PDB file of C-alpha atoms in Angstrom:
ATOM      1  CA  MET K  97      15.886 102.181  39.087  1.00 40.00           C
ATOM      2  CA  SER K  98      18.104 104.242  41.324  1.00 45.00           C
ATOM      3  CA  ASP K  99      19.928 102.977  44.406  1.00 48.00           C
ATOM      4  CA  TYR K 100      17.717 104.916  46.795  1.00 49.00           C
ATOM      5  CA  ARG K 101      15.270 101.958  46.771  1.00 51.00           C
ATOM      6  CA  HIS K 102      18.030  99.762  48.182  1.00 58.00           C
ATOM      7  CA  SER K 103      19.260 101.955  51.014  1.00 66.00           C
ATOM      8  CA  ALA K 104      18.241 101.412  54.664  1.00 80.00           C
ATOM      9  CA  LEU K 105      15.097 103.373  55.480  1.00 93.00           C
ATOM     10  CA  ARG K 106      13.835 104.540  58.853  1.00 95.00           C
ATOM     11  CA  CYS K 107      10.232 104.537  59.986  1.00 95.00           C
ATOM     12  CA  PRO K 108       8.871 108.089  60.307  1.00 95.00           C
ATOM     13  CA  GLY K 109       6.626 106.891  63.126  1.00 92.00           C
ATOM     14  CA  CYS K 110       9.143 105.282  65.482  1.00 93.00           C
ATOM     15  CA  GLY K 111      12.594 105.440  63.847  1.00 94.00           C
ATOM     16  CA  ALA K 112      13.042 101.662  63.504  1.00 95.00           C
ATOM     17  CA  SER K 113      14.335 100.138  60.283  1.00 95.00           C
ATOM     18  CA  LEU K 114      11.744  99.508  57.551  1.00 94.00           C
ATOM     19  CA  ASP K 115      11.638  96.098  55.884  1.00 93.00           C
ATOM     20  CA  SER K 116      10.693  95.726  52.216  1.00 92.00           C
ATOM     21  CA  ILE K 117       7.862  93.274  51.559  1.00 89.00           C
ATOM     22  CA  ALA K 118       6.905  92.214  48.033  1.00 90.00           C
ATOM     23  CA  VAL K 119       3.234  92.782  47.200  1.00 88.00           C
ATOM     24  CA  GLY K 120       2.760  91.606  43.635  1.00 86.00           C
ATOM     25  CA  GLU K 121       5.374  93.515  41.664  1.00 87.00           C
ATOM     26  CA  SER K 122       5.661  96.319  44.252  1.00 87.00           C
ATOM     27  CA  LEU K 123       7.847  96.663  47.322  1.00 87.00           C
ATOM     28  CA  VAL K 124       6.132  98.070  50.364  1.00 89.00           C
ATOM     29  CA  GLU K 125       8.156  99.204  53.369  1.00 92.00           C
ATOM     30  CA  VAL K 126       6.827  97.820  56.661  1.00 91.00           C
ATOM     31  CA  CYS K 127       7.819  98.692  60.201  1.00 92.00           C
ATOM     32  CA  ARG K 128       7.917  95.611  62.401  1.00 91.00           C
ATOM     33  CA  GLU K 129       8.039  97.792  65.526  1.00 91.00           C
ATOM     34  CA  CYS K 130       5.040 100.156  65.158  1.00 89.00           C
ATOM     35  CA  ARG K 131       3.425  98.268  62.212  1.00 87.00           C
ATOM     36  CA  GLY K 132       3.253 101.314  59.972  1.00 89.00           C
ATOM     37  CA  LEU K 133       3.540 101.132  56.160  1.00 90.00           C
ATOM     38  CA  PHE K 134       5.387 103.434  53.758  1.00 93.00           C
ATOM     39  CA  LEU K 135       4.077 103.356  50.183  1.00 90.00           C
ATOM     40  CA  ASP K 136       5.866 105.021  47.302  1.00 92.00           C
ATOM     41  CA  TRP K 137       3.598 106.827  44.837  1.00 87.00           C
ATOM     42  CA  PHE K 138       4.646 104.517  42.008  1.00 88.00           C
ATOM     43  CA  ASP K 139       4.044 101.273  43.910  1.00 87.00           C
ATOM     44  CA  GLY K 140       0.343 101.165  43.101  1.00 85.00           C
ATOM     45  CA  GLU K 141      -2.996 101.943  44.618  1.00 84.00           C
ATOM     46  CA  PRO K 142      -2.525 102.363  48.406  1.00 82.00           C
ATOM     47  CA  ARG K 143      -5.800 100.653  49.362  1.00 77.00           C
ATOM     48  CA  ALA K 144      -4.913  97.531  47.332  1.00 80.00           C
ATOM     49  CA  LEU K 145      -1.371  97.405  48.735  1.00 82.00           C
ATOM     50  CA  ALA K 146      -2.455  97.825  52.342  1.00 78.00           C
ATOM     51  CA  SER K 147      -5.242  95.290  51.938  1.00 76.00           C
ATOM     52  CA  ALA K 148      -2.786  92.700  50.617  1.00 78.00           C
ATOM     53  CA  LEU K 149      -0.761  93.053  53.857  1.00 75.00           C
ATOM     54  CA  VAL K 150      -3.539  93.659  56.376  1.00 69.00           C
ATOM     55  CA  PRO K 151      -7.037  92.175  55.996  1.00 56.00           C
ATOM     56  CA  PRO K 152      -9.597  94.986  55.510  1.00 52.00           C
ATOM     57  CA  VAL K 153     -11.964  95.814  58.329  1.00 46.00           C
ATOM     58  CA  GLU K 154     -15.583  96.861  57.698  1.00 51.00           C
ATOM     59  CA  GLY K 155     -16.796 100.171  59.074  1.00 48.00           C
ATOM     60  CA  VAL K 156     -13.447 101.658  60.102  1.00 48.00           C
ATOM     61  CA  TRP K 157     -14.048 104.796  62.154  1.00 49.00           C
ATOM     62  CA  VAL K 158     -12.046 107.862  61.146  1.00 54.00           C
ATOM     63  CA  GLY K 159     -10.961 109.579  64.331  1.00 59.00           C
ATOM     64  CA  PRO K 160      -9.701 113.103  64.844  1.00 61.00           C
ATOM     65  CA  GLU K 161      -6.807 114.343  62.788  1.00 69.00           C
ATOM     66  CA  PRO K 162      -3.585 112.911  64.250  1.00 74.00           C
ATOM     67  CA  GLY K 163      -0.508 114.941  65.025  1.00 75.00           C
ATOM     68  CA  ARG K 164       2.473 114.765  62.737  1.00 79.00           C
ATOM     69  CA  VAL K 165       4.702 111.739  62.952  1.00 85.00           C
ATOM     70  CA  PRO K 166       8.039 112.593  64.593  1.00 86.00           C
ATOM     71  CA  GLY K 167      10.237 111.471  61.728  1.00 92.00           C
ATOM     72  CA  PRO K 168      10.652 112.723  58.165  1.00 95.00           C
ATOM     73  CA  CYS K 169       9.944 110.965  54.860  1.00 96.00           C
ATOM     74  CA  PRO K 170      12.201 107.908  54.669  1.00 95.00           C
ATOM     75  CA  ARG K 171      12.972 108.738  51.013  1.00 93.00           C
ATOM     76  CA  CYS K 172      13.370 112.527  50.972  1.00 93.00           C
ATOM     77  CA  ALA K 173      13.926 113.496  54.634  1.00 94.00           C
ATOM     78  CA  VAL K 174      11.224 116.211  54.436  1.00 94.00           C
ATOM     79  CA  ARG K 175       8.389 116.663  56.916  1.00 94.00           C
ATOM     80  CA  LEU K 176       5.275 114.598  56.193  1.00 94.00           C
ATOM     81  CA  ASP K 177       1.915 116.388  55.915  1.00 93.00           C
ATOM     82  CA  VAL K 178      -1.294 114.965  57.401  1.00 92.00           C
ATOM     83  CA  GLU K 179      -4.152 114.518  54.943  1.00 90.00           C
ATOM     84  CA  LEU K 180      -7.472 112.706  54.706  1.00 87.00           C
ATOM     85  CA  PHE K 181      -6.956 109.820  52.265  1.00 85.00           C
ATOM     86  CA  GLU K 182      -9.168 110.315  49.212  1.00 83.00           C
ATOM     87  CA  GLY K 183     -11.085 113.006  51.101  1.00 82.00           C
ATOM     88  CA  ARG K 184     -12.885 110.439  53.228  1.00 78.00           C
ATOM     89  CA  GLY K 185     -10.244 108.818  55.422  1.00 76.00           C
ATOM     90  CA  PRO K 186      -8.378 107.515  57.127  1.00 81.00           C
ATOM     91  CA  TYR K 187      -5.708 110.107  57.846  1.00 85.00           C
ATOM     92  CA  VAL K 188      -2.313 109.478  56.278  1.00 89.00           C
ATOM     93  CA  HIS K 189       1.046 111.239  56.316  1.00 92.00           C
ATOM     94  CA  ARG K 190       2.125 112.307  52.797  1.00 94.00           C
ATOM     95  CA  CYS K 191       5.480 113.593  51.547  1.00 96.00           C
ATOM     96  CA  SER K 192       5.113 116.785  49.499  1.00 95.00           C
ATOM     97  CA  ALA K 193       8.389 116.020  47.638  1.00 96.00           C
ATOM     98  CA  CYS K 194       7.972 112.368  46.496  1.00 95.00           C
ATOM     99  CA  ALA K 195       4.229 111.839  47.190  1.00 93.00           C
ATOM    100  CA  GLY K 196       5.006 108.750  49.303  1.00 94.00           C
ATOM    101  CA  VAL K 197       2.513 107.896  52.011  1.00 92.00           C
ATOM    102  CA  PHE K 198       3.148 106.693  55.563  1.00 92.00           C
ATOM    103  CA  VAL K 199       0.203 104.927  57.122  1.00 88.00           C
ATOM    104  CA  ASP K 200       0.385 104.237  60.839  1.00 84.00           C
ATOM    105  CA  GLU K 201      -1.106 101.172  62.492  1.00 75.00           C
ATOM    106  CA  ALA K 202      -4.275 102.957  63.517  1.00 68.00           C
ATOM    107  CA  SER K 203      -4.980 103.962  59.895  1.00 66.00           C
ATOM    108  CA  VAL K 204      -3.620 100.950  58.037  1.00 60.00           C
ATOM    109  CA  HIS K 205      -7.118  99.783  57.033  1.00 53.00           C
ATOM    110  CA  LEU K 206      -7.360 102.161  54.103  1.00 48.00           C
TER     111      LEU K 206
END
């Protein structure tokens, strides 16, 4: 595995440092300031990873499409695109270069 997994990462939502939390055999980056999550495409299924960190909520309402987060992808430094997760929600911010996903606190209940 390359060293990029071990470098300090910044939250695209608020710019704070991201902390790595082990979820099974995956490492999920968590922002302790804004409570957002960054999930690498190879970490596993996003719903399962988010549910392991945050208890799921029944009947989550999908609000209007959010604006872009102010920061870039913590891995690639490219702008994150807003998309509807699995076509039904919630909205997430996805990197077009590495396919990582940033989920803000409002959407963390995938």
